[in-house]
Amino acid sequence: MTAVPEGGEPATDVSKADLVHRRLKEEIELGELAPGTPLPELWLVERMGASRTPVREALRRLATEGLVDLVPRQGARVSRVSLQSVRDLFDFRSLLEPAAMRQATEGAAADPQLRRAFATMRTEFARIQRRAPSPARARAFYELADRFDWAIIGATRNEHLRRAIAELRPHTARLRNLSHVDPQRVEVSVAEHLRMCDALLAGDADGAADALAGHLAQGLETIFRNLARGPGEGVDLLG
Amino acid sequence: MTAVPEGGEPATDVSKADLVHRRLKEEIELGELAPGTPLPELWLVERMGASRTPVREALRRLATEGLVDLVPRQGARVSRVSLQSVRDLFDFRSLLEPAAMRQATEGAAADPQLRRAFATMRTEFARIQRRAPSPARARAFYELADRFDWAIIGATRNEHLRRAIAELRPHTARLRNLSHVDPQRVEVSVAEHLRMCDALLAGDADGAADALAGHLAQGLETIFRNLARGPGEGVDLLG
DNA sequence: GTGCTCCATGCTGTATACAGTAACGCATAC
DNA sequence: GTATGCGTTACTGTATACAGCATGGAGCAC
């Protein structure tokens, strides 16, 4: 398992609630808190070194993000993952992200600085492609792919669309960390990212959107294969 | 102004936080709390008859829904509305809702009971179409259209999609209540809803999605015309 | 008259105490 | 041995007290 923490958001913890929220989110993403784990407030209080008020606020926020299930008068649990929920997630991403990619492509065509940023990432992808397979290379790829994804999100004009996609990322990250990463997958995925970069830099919005759609379809298939092989801890396969 | 409270959600206030959340949401939707209005916690405490804790939770929830802006160490305000935000909202709805309509169409084809519910609504739309124009008729239409929308949401299989659309509804309702309702619009809108019903009942997913897309385009145009005519209270036209 | 500084006020962010409820286990009756 | 009822426990939901920061105004210096 190649545990990759998401580094996309700036992580400006102005309040303790922010801090607890971010730390809990990371632990859920990384799978350290397995799906279904109960999250009593007092337990979090001593672990996080904060009082119940910020802990509560963090739990409520995680609940709206779908990472935590909140049962009235019973408490919080890490939300469970089912095959259906994985399918729903990828279907929804396939609806949103190509649209965002279109906006990012238009944005890059209009803004030279943004375009340069994507061009730089393209050369980085190409450099990774030439490297020999290794865990370090896989890590570098996932880190770069993550930056690429966040760049797309940042270049999305529509605020609703941007927020919706950003909210899905923890779910995606969690799946990646819960399922076993397939080394073969890196090879394919690098090529897909190069396709996306090329289309984006060429100003071909439709092409970029199509490439992303293909990438998502591949990703879903990979995750399903991996989940089917290794059951994964805490993953509810009944869904 | 035909103020139409949304009646779609079941309104099960199990906690005081739920109650405060629902009441505040209603007041913002109806425009009673104008965009930009400051919302000091203590003021809400005495108005809602609850302590600060549930009030805080309600404000946080409204903030994640985008109905309230939360400035650190400064407090909450009713979120402002700009022309850009209206455009963003409708663009996003145009992405999501046709997809939901497709799923609802498939659902109605598979589930006779669901199909009957939509068939009933179709006859109600037809009955409204035959009535002479009047405020009561407009109210009846909006109430029915609201039930129709919630039925579509309820018939949406994908949970992410369903949640995303449901979260947008308060924004839509607020726009409707902030802008002045055009009596002409009712006529057109009834016809559009009949088109949607017909396609849905015929199992024509593409047709239903197209009809909905057209409906949204019309709705956006109407709101822009109305906002341009009457400035509306608290609507920031600079966006 | 104008600008700056300092103080007072009001608000949020946090901690904590209290009440109420649901789940769990044990004891007892059958 | 099994089922049912009661008591205990642990947790959430709520209220409230306290600390710290930001804002606005008054007063003073220039």
CSV table of N, CA and C in Angstrom, one decimal, chain A residues 56-57 60 63-66 85 88-89 91-92 95-96 99 157-161 163-164 168, chain B residues 56-57 60 63-66 85 88-89 91-92 95-96 99 157-161 163-164 168:
chain,number,residue,atom,x,y,z
A,56,ARG,N,-16.5,18.4,18.3
A,56,ARG,CA,-17.9,18.2,17.8
A,56,ARG,C,-18.0,18.9,16.4
A,57,GLU,N,-17.5,20.1,16.3
A,57,GLU,CA,-17.6,20.9,15.1
A,57,GLU,C,-16.8,20.1,13.9
A,60,ARG,N,-19.0,17.2,12.8
A,60,ARG,CA,-20.1,17.7,12.0
A,60,ARG,C,-19.7,18.0,10.6
A,63,ALA,N,-19.1,14.9,8.7
A,63,ALA,CA,-20.3,14.2,8.4
A,63,ALA,C,-20.9,14.8,7.1
A,64,THR,N,-20.9,16.1,7.0
A,64,THR,CA,-21.4,16.7,5.7
A,64,THR,C,-20.6,16.3,4.6
A,65,GLU,N,-19.3,16.0,4.8
A,65,GLU,CA,-18.4,15.6,3.7
A,65,GLU,C,-18.6,14.1,3.4
A,66,GLY,N,-19.4,13.4,4.3
A,66,GLY,CA,-19.6,12.0,4.0
A,66,GLY,C,-18.5,11.1,4.5
A,85,SER,N,-21.1,2.3,-3.2
A,85,SER,CA,-20.6,3.7,-2.9
A,85,SER,C,-19.4,4.0,-3.8
A,88,ASP,N,-20.9,4.8,-7.2
A,88,ASP,CA,-21.6,6.1,-7.2
A,88,ASP,C,-20.5,7.2,-7.2
A,89,LEU,N,-19.4,7.0,-6.4
A,89,LEU,CA,-18.4,8.0,-6.4
A,89,LEU,C,-17.8,8.3,-7.8
A,91,ASP,N,-19.1,7.4,-10.8
A,91,ASP,CA,-20.1,7.9,-11.7
A,91,ASP,C,-20.2,9.4,-11.5
A,92,PHE,N,-20.2,9.8,-10.3
A,92,PHE,CA,-20.4,11.3,-10.0
A,92,PHE,C,-19.2,12.0,-10.5
A,95,LEU,N,-19.2,12.7,-14.0
A,95,LEU,CA,-20.0,13.8,-14.4
A,95,LEU,C,-19.4,15.1,-14.2
A,96,LEU,N,-18.7,15.3,-13.1
A,96,LEU,CA,-18.2,16.6,-12.7
A,96,LEU,C,-16.8,16.9,-13.4
A,99,ALA,N,-16.2,18.2,-16.9
A,99,ALA,CA,-16.7,19.6,-17.0
A,99,ALA,C,-15.6,20.5,-16.5
A,157,ARG,N,-13.6,27.4,-13.0
A,157,ARG,CA,-14.2,28.7,-12.7
A,157,ARG,C,-15.4,28.6,-11.8
A,158,ASN,N,-16.3,27.7,-12.2
A,158,ASN,CA,-17.6,27.6,-11.4
A,158,ASN,C,-17.3,27.1,-10.0
A,159,GLU,N,-17.8,28.0,-9.1
A,159,GLU,CA,-17.4,27.8,-7.7
A,159,GLU,C,-18.1,26.5,-7.1
A,160,HIS,N,-19.4,26.3,-7.5
A,160,HIS,CA,-20.1,25.1,-7.1
A,160,HIS,C,-19.4,23.8,-7.5
A,161,LEU,N,-19.0,23.9,-8.8
A,161,LEU,CA,-18.3,22.7,-9.4
A,161,LEU,C,-17.0,22.5,-8.6
A,163,ARG,N,-16.1,23.3,-5.6
A,163,ARG,CA,-16.3,22.8,-4.2
A,163,ARG,C,-16.8,21.4,-4.2
A,164,ALA,N,-17.7,21.0,-5.2
A,164,ALA,CA,-18.2,19.7,-5.2
A,164,ALA,C,-17.0,18.7,-5.5
A,168,LEU,N,-15.0,15.6,-3.0
A,168,LEU,CA,-14.9,14.2,-3.3
A,168,LEU,C,-13.5,13.6,-3.1
B,56,ARG,N,-24.6,27.8,17.0
B,56,ARG,CA,-23.3,27.6,16.3
B,56,ARG,C,-23.3,26.5,15.3
B,57,GLU,N,-23.8,25.3,15.8
B,57,GLU,CA,-23.9,24.2,14.8
B,57,GLU,C,-24.7,24.5,13.6
B,60,ARG,N,-22.7,26.8,11.3
B,60,ARG,CA,-21.7,26.0,10.6
B,60,ARG,C,-22.3,25.2,9.4
B,63,ALA,N,-23.2,27.4,6.6
B,63,ALA,CA,-22.0,27.9,5.9
B,63,ALA,C,-21.5,26.8,4.9
B,64,THR,N,-21.5,25.5,5.3
B,64,THR,CA,-21.1,24.5,4.3
B,64,THR,C,-22.1,24.4,3.1
B,65,GLU,N,-23.3,24.8,3.4
B,65,GLU,CA,-24.3,24.8,2.3
B,65,GLU,C,-24.2,26.1,1.5
B,66,GLY,N,-23.4,27.1,1.9
B,66,GLY,CA,-23.2,28.3,1.1
B,66,GLY,C,-24.2,29.3,1.4
B,85,SER,N,-22.7,34.5,-9.3
B,85,SER,CA,-23.1,33.4,-8.5
B,85,SER,C,-24.4,32.8,-9.1
B,88,ASP,N,-23.3,30.8,-12.1
B,88,ASP,CA,-22.6,29.6,-11.6
B,88,ASP,C,-23.6,28.5,-11.2
B,89,LEU,N,-24.6,29.0,-10.4
B,89,LEU,CA,-25.6,28.1,-9.9
B,89,LEU,C,-26.3,27.4,-11.0
B,91,ASP,N,-25.5,27.1,-14.2
B,91,ASP,CA,-24.6,26.2,-15.0
B,91,ASP,C,-24.4,24.9,-14.3
B,92,PHE,N,-24.2,24.9,-13.0
B,92,PHE,CA,-24.0,23.7,-12.2
B,92,PHE,C,-25.2,22.9,-12.2
B,95,LEU,N,-25.6,21.0,-15.2
B,95,LEU,CA,-24.8,19.8,-15.3
B,95,LEU,C,-25.4,18.6,-14.6
B,96,LEU,N,-25.9,18.9,-13.4
B,96,LEU,CA,-26.4,17.8,-12.5
B,96,LEU,C,-27.8,17.3,-12.8
B,99,ALA,N,-28.7,14.8,-15.5
B,99,ALA,CA,-28.3,13.5,-15.2
B,99,ALA,C,-29.2,12.8,-14.2
B,157,ARG,N,-30.7,7.8,-8.2
B,157,ARG,CA,-30.0,6.6,-7.6
B,157,ARG,C,-28.7,7.0,-6.9
B,158,ASN,N,-27.9,7.8,-7.6
B,158,ASN,CA,-26.6,8.1,-7.1
B,158,ASN,C,-26.7,9.1,-5.9
B,159,GLU,N,-26.1,8.6,-4.8
B,159,GLU,CA,-26.3,9.4,-3.6
B,159,GLU,C,-25.5,10.7,-3.6
B,160,HIS,N,-24.4,10.7,-4.2
B,160,HIS,CA,-23.6,12.0,-4.3
B,160,HIS,C,-24.4,13.0,-5.1
B,161,LEU,N,-24.9,12.5,-6.3
B,161,LEU,CA,-25.7,13.4,-7.1
B,161,LEU,C,-26.9,13.9,-6.4
B,163,ARG,N,-27.4,14.3,-3.2
B,163,ARG,CA,-27.1,15.2,-2.1
B,163,ARG,C,-26.7,16.6,-2.7
B,164,ALA,N,-25.9,16.5,-3.8
B,164,ALA,CA,-25.5,17.8,-4.4
B,164,ALA,C,-26.6,18.6,-4.9
B,168,LEU,N,-28.4,22.4,-3.5
B,168,LEU,CA,-28.6,23.6,-4.3
B,168,LEU,C,-30.0,24.2,-4.2
